[in-house]
Short mmCIF file of C-alpha atoms in Angstrom, two decimals:
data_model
loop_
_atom_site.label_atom_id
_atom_site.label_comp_id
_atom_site.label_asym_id
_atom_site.label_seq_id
_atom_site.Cartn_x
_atom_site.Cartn_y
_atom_site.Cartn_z
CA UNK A 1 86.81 78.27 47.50
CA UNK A 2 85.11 75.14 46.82
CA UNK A 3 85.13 72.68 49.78
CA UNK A 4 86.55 75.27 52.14
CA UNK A 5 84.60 75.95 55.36
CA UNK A 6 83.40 79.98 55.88
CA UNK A 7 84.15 80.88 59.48
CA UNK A 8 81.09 82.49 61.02
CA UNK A 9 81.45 85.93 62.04
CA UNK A 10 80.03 86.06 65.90
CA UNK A 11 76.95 87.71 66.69
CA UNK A 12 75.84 90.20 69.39
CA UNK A 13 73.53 87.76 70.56
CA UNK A 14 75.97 85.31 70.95
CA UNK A 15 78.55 87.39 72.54
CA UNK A 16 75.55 88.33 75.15
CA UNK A 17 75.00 84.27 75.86
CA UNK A 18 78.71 83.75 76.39
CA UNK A 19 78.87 87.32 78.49
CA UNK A 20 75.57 86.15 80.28
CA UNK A 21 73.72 89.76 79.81
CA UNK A 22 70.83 90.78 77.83
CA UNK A 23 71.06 91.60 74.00
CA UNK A 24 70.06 94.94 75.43
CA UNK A 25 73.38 95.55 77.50
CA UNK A 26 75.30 94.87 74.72
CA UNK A 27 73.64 97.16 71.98
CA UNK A 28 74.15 99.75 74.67
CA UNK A 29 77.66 99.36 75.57
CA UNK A 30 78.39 99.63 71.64
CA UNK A 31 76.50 102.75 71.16
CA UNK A 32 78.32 104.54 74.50
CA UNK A 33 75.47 104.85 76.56
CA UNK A 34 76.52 106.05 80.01
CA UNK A 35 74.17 103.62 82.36
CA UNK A 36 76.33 100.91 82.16
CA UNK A 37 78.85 99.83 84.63
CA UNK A 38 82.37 99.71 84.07
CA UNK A 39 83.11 96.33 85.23
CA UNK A 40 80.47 95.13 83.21
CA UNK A 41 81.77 96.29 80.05
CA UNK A 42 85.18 95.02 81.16
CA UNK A 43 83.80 91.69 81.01
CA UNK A 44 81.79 92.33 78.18
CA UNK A 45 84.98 93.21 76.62
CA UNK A 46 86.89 90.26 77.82
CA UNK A 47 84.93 87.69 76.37
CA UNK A 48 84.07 89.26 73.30
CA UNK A 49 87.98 88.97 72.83
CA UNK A 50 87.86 85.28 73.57
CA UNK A 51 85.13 84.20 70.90
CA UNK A 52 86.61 86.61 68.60
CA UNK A 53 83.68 88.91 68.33
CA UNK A 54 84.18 91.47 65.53
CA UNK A 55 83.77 94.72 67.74
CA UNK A 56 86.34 94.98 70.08
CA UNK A 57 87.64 97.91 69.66
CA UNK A 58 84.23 99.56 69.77
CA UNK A 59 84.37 97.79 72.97
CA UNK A 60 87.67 98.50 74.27
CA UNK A 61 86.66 102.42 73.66
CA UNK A 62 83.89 102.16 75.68
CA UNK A 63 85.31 100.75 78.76
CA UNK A 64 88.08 103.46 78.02
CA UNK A 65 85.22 106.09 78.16
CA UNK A 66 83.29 104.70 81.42
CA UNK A 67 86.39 104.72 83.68
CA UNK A 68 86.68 107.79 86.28
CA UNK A 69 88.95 110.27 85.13
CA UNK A 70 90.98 112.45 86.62
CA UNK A 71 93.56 115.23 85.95
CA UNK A 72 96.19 115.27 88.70
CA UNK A 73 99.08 118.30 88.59
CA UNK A 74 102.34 117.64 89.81
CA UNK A 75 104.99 120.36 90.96
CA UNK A 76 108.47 119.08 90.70
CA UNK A 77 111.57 120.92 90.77
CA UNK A 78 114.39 121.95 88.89
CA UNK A 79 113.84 120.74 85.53
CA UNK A 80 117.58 120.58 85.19
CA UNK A 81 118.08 118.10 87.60
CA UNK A 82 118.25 114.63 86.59
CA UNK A 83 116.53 113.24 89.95
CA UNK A 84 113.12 115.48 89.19
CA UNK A 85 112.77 114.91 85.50
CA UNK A 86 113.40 110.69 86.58
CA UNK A 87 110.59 111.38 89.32
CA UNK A 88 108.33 112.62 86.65
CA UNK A 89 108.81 109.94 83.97
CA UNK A 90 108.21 107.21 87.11
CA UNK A 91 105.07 109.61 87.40
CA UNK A 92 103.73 109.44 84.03
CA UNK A 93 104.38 105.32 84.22
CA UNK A 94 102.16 105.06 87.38
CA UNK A 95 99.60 106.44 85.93
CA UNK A 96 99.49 104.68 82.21
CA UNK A 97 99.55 101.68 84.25
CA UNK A 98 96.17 101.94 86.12
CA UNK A 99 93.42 100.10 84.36
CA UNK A 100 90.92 100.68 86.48
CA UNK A 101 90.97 104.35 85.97
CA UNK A 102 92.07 106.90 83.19
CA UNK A 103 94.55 109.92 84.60
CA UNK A 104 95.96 112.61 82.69
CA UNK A 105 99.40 114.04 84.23
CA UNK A 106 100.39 117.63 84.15
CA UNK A 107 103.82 117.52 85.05
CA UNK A 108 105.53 120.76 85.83
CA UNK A 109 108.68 121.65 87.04
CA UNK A 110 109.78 124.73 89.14
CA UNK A 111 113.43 126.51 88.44
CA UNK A 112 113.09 129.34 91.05
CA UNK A 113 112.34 128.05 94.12
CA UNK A 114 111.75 131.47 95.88
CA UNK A 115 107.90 130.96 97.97
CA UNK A 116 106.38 133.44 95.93
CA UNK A 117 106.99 131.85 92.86
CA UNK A 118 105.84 128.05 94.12
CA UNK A 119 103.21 129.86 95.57
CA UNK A 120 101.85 131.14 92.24
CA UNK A 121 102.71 127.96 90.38
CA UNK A 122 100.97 125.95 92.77
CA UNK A 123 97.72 127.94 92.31
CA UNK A 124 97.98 127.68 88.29
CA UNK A 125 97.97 124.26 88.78
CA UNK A 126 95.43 123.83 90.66
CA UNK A 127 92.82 125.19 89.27
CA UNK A 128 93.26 123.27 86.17
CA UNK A 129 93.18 119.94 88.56
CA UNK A 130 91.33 117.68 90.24
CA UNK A 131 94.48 117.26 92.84
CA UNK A 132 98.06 118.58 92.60
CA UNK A 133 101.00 116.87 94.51
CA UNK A 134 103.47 119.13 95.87
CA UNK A 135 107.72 119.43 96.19
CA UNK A 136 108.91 122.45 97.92
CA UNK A 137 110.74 123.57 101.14
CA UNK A 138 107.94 124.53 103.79
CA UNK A 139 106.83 128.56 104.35
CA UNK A 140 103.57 130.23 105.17
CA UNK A 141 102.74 131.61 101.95
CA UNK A 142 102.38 128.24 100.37
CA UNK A 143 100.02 127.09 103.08
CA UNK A 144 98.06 129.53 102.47
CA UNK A 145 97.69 128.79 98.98
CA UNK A 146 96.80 124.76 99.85
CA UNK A 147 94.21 126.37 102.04
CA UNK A 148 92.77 128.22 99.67
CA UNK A 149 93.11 125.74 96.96
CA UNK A 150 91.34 123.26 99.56
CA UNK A 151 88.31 125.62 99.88
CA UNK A 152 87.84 125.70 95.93
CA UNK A 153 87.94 121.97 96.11
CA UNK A 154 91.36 121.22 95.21
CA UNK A 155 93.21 119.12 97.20
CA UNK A 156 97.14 119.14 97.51
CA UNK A 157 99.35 116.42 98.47
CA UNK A 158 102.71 116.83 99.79
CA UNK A 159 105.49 114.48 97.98
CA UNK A 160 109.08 113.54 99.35
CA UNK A 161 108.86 116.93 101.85
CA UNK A 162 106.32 117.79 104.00
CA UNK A 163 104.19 120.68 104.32
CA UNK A 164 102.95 122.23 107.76
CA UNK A 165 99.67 123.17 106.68
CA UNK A 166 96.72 121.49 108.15
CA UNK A 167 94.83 121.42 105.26
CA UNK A 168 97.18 119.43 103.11
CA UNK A 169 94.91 116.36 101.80
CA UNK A 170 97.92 113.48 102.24
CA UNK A 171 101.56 113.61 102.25
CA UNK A 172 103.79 110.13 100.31
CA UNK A 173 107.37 109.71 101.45
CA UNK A 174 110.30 107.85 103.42
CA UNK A 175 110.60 107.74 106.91
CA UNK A 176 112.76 110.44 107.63
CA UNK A 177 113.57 109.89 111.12
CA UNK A 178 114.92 106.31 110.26
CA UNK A 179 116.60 107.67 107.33
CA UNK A 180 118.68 110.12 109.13
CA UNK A 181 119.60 107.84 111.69
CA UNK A 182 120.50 104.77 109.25
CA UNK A 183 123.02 107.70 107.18
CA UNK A 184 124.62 108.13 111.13
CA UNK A 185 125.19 104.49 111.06
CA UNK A 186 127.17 103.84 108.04
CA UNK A 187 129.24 106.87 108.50
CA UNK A 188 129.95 106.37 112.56
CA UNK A 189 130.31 102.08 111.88
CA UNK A 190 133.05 102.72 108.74
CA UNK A 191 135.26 105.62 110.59
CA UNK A 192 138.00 105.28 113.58
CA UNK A 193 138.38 107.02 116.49
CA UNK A 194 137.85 110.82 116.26
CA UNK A 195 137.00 112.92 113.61
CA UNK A 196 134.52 115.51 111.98
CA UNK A 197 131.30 115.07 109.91
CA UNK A 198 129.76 117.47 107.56
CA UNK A 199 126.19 117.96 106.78
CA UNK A 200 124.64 119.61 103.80
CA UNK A 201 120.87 120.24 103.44
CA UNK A 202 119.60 122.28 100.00
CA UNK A 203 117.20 124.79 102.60
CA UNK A 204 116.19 124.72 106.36
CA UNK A 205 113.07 125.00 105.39
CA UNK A 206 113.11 121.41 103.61
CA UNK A 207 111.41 119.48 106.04
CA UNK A 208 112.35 115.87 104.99
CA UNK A 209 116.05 117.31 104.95
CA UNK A 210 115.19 118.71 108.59
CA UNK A 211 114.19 115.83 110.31
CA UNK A 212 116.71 113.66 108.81
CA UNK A 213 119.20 116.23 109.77
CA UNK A 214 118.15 116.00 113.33
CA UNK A 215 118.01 112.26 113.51
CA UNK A 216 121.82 111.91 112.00
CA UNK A 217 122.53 113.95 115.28
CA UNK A 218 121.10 111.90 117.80
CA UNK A 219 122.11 108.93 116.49
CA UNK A 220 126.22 110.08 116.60
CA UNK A 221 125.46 111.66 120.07
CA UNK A 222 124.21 107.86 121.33
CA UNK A 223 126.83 105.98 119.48
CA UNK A 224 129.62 107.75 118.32
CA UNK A 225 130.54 110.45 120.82
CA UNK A 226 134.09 110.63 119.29
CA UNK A 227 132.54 112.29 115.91
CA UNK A 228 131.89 116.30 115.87
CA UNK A 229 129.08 116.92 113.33
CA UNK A 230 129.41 120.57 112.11
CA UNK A 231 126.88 123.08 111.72
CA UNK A 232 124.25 121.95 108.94
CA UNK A 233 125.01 123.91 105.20
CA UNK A 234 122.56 124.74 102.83
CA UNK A 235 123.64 124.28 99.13
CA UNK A 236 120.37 126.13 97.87
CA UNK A 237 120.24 122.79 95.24
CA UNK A 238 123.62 124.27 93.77
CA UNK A 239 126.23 121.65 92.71
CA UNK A 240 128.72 124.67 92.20
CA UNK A 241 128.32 125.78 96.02
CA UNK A 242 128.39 122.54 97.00
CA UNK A 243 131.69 121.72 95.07
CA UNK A 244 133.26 125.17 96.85
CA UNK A 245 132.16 124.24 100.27
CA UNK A 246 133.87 120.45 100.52
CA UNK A 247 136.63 122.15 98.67
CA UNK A 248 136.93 124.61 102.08
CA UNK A 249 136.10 121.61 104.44
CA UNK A 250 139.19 119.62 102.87
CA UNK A 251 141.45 122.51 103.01
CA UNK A 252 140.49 123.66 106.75
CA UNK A 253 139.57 120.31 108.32
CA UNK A 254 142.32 117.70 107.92
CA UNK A 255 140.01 115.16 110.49
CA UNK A 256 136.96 115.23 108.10
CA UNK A 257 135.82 111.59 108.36
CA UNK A 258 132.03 111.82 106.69
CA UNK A 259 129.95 114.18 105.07
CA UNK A 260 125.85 113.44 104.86
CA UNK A 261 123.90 115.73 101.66
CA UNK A 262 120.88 115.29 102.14
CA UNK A 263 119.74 117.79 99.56
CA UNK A 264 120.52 118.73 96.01
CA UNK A 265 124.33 119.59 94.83
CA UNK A 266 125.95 115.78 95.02
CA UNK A 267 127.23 116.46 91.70
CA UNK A 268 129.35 119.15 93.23
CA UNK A 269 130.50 117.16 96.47
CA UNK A 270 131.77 114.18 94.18
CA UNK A 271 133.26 116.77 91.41
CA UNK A 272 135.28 117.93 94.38
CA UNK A 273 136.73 114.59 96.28
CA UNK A 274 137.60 113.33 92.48
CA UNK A 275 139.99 116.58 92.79
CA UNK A 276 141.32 115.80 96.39
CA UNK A 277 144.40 112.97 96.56
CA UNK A 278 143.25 108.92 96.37
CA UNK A 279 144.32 108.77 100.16
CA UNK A 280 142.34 111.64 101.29
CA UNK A 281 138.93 110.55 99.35
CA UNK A 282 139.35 107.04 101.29
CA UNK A 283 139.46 108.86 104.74
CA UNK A 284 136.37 110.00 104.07
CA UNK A 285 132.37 108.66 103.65
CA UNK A 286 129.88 110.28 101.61
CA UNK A 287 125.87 109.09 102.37
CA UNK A 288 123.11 110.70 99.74
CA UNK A 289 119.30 110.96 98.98
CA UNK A 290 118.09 109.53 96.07
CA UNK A 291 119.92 108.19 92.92
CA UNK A 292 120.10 109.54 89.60
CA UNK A 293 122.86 109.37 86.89
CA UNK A 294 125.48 111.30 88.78
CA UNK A 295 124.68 109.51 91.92
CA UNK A 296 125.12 106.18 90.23
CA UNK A 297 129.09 106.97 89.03
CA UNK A 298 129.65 108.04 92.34
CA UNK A 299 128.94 104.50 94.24
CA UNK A 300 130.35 102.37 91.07
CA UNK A 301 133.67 104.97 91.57
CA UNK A 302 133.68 104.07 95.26
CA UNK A 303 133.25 107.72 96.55
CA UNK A 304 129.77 107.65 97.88
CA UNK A 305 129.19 104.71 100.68
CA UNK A 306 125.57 104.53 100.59
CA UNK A 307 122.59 106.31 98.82
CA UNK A 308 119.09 106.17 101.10
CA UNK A 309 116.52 106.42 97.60
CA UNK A 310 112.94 106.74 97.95
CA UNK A 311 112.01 103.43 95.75
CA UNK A 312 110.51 105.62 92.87
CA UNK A 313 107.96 103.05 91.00
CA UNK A 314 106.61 102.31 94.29
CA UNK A 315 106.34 105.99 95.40
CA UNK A 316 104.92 107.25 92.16
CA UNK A 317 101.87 104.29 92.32
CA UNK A 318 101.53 105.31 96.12
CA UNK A 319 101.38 108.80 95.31
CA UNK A 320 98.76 108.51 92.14
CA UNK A 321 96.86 106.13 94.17
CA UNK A 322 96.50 108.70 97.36
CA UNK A 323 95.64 111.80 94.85
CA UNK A 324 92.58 109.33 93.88
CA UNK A 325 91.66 108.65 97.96
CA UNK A 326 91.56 112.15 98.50
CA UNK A 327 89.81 113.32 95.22
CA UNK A 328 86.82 110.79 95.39
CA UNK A 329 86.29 111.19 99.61
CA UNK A 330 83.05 112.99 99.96
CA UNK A 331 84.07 115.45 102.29
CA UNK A 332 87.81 116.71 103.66
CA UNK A 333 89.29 114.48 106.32
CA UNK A 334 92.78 113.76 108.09
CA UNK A 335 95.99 114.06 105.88
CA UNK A 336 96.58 110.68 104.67
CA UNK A 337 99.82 109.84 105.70
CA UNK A 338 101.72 106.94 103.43
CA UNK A 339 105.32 106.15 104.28
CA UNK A 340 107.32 104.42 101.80
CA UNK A 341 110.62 102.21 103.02
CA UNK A 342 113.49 103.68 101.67
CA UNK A 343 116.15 101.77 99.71
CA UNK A 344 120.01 101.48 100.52
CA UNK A 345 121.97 101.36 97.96
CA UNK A 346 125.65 101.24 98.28
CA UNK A 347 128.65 100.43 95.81
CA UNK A 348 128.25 96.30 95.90
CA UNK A 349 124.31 96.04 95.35
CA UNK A 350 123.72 99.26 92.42
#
């Protein structure tokens, strides 16, 4: 229209000025050439979108395209579970967030936790990866399989629960020791005088549920002499054996003061003290891993006194950030070991 001023439309030589390149290293970031650095056409990119330039999304490709990729597996478990499927969204968000870096998750989850069938999971996995991180309960056949996988040039990284195989690239998770001994401390600092203590574990082979196991033990044996802790249970991850075996530890043990699950099955546990009478439930303290939906009515109902949580947004960008250590190293070295604080959550802070 008459009088009306027609806005320029910014030129590739003027987007080079502002950038301070040559004309050059722009006309070859917008035709994809590959011998270009990445932080260059991040700031390439950047100021084109301050002066407006007209090819931004040409540009915002291109830096898309020069990042490292990688493709990382992950082998959860029990895709039924709440807990896992919330471990692999937190995943999937740790990853969309990097910017310096493009990864593409394959998320998998396990339903039959016998070895053999990790075992042959695991290798699937890998050899579609660059690096696979790892859940499962500890057992030869499985080390041999992250041996192997190391040798092909795959590396494995334990998540939440150790492995025992040297050749395991890194391992990401709580301090287990601490953890065990912190679930001792609520239970033995909120009961009075004698009484008993129960403690569930999914599988003694879990190491994570081991250790913690161990240091619930000495910590009652140093402080609270007056508390029996039973024999350790395995659930097997099974909310209905778990419900049947607090449903035989309220009818055989009047004195049961605590009970400490540090595996899978609190569904179970809390299904069963919402059964026994009000004055009963109150006798007695529940401590947990991790928090998921079912975990979460527990401590707003009052049942469960305190849930030790690996801090899962944290975890997940430790854990994608450790595959990516171990991946780009030039040659095999010590397991990286990264230990996340744990969280406490109880009834008054959820």
């Amino acid at each position: 229209m008459a009088g009306q001023t027609v806005k320029q439309r910014v030129t590739i030589a003027e987007l080079a000025q502002e950038a301070g390149v040559s004309i050059s290293t722009v006309n070859r970031i917008l035709a994809g050439a590959d011998n270009v650095r990445a932080a260059t056409i991040e700031h390439v990119q950047q100021v084109a979108e301050s002066i407006g330039f007209y090819g931004t999304g040409v540009l915002s490709a291109r830096k898309e395209n020069a990042l490292p990729h990688f493709r990382f597996g992950f082998l959860l478990q029990q895709s039924t579970r709440d807990l896992y499927r919330l471990f692999g969204e937190k995943i999937r968000e740790a990853a969309a967030t990097r910017r310096d870096v493009r990864v593409d998750c394959l998320v998998d989850f396990v339903d039959r936790l016998e070895p053999a069938n990790i075992e042959g999971r695991l290798r699937a996995l890998g050899k579609e990866c660059d690096a696979v991180a790892l859940i499962a309960a500890d057992h030869p056949l499985l080390g041999q399989a992250i041996r192997e996988l190391r040798d092909d040039g795959t590396s494995v990284v334990t998540y939440i629960t150790d492995q025992s195989a040297p050749e395991r690239a890194g391992f990401v998770g709580t301090d287990n020791w601490k953890l065990g001994r912190t679930a001792a401390f609520f239970i033995s600092q909120m009961t009075q005088g004698q009484g008993r203590v129960a403690v569930f574990i999914g599988n003694h082979r879990y190491q994570c549920q081991d250790v913690a196991d161990a240091a619930f033990r000495s910590y009652i044996r140093e402080h609270a002499p007056d508390l029996v802790v039973n024999e350790s249970e395995p659930t097997h991850e099974d909310s209905a054996r778990a419900y049947n075996m607090v449903r035989d530890l309220l009818a055989k043990h009047d004195d049961l003061r605590g009970i400490l699950i540090v595996g899978g099955g609190i569904s179970g546990v809390l299904r069963a003290l919402r059964e026994a009478p009000e004055e009963r439930r109150r006798q007695i303290k529940l401590v947990c891993r991790d928090i998921g939906p079912e975990t979460r009515k527990g401590l707003t109902e009052g049942l469960i006194t305190a849930a030790l949580c690996h801090p899962m947004t944290e975890t997940s960008q430790t854990l994608i950030q450790t595959m990516i250590d171990v991946t780009t190293r030039d040659t095999p070295g010590p397991t990286l070991q990264r230990t996340i604080p744990f969280e406490i959550v109880t009834p008054e802070n959820i």
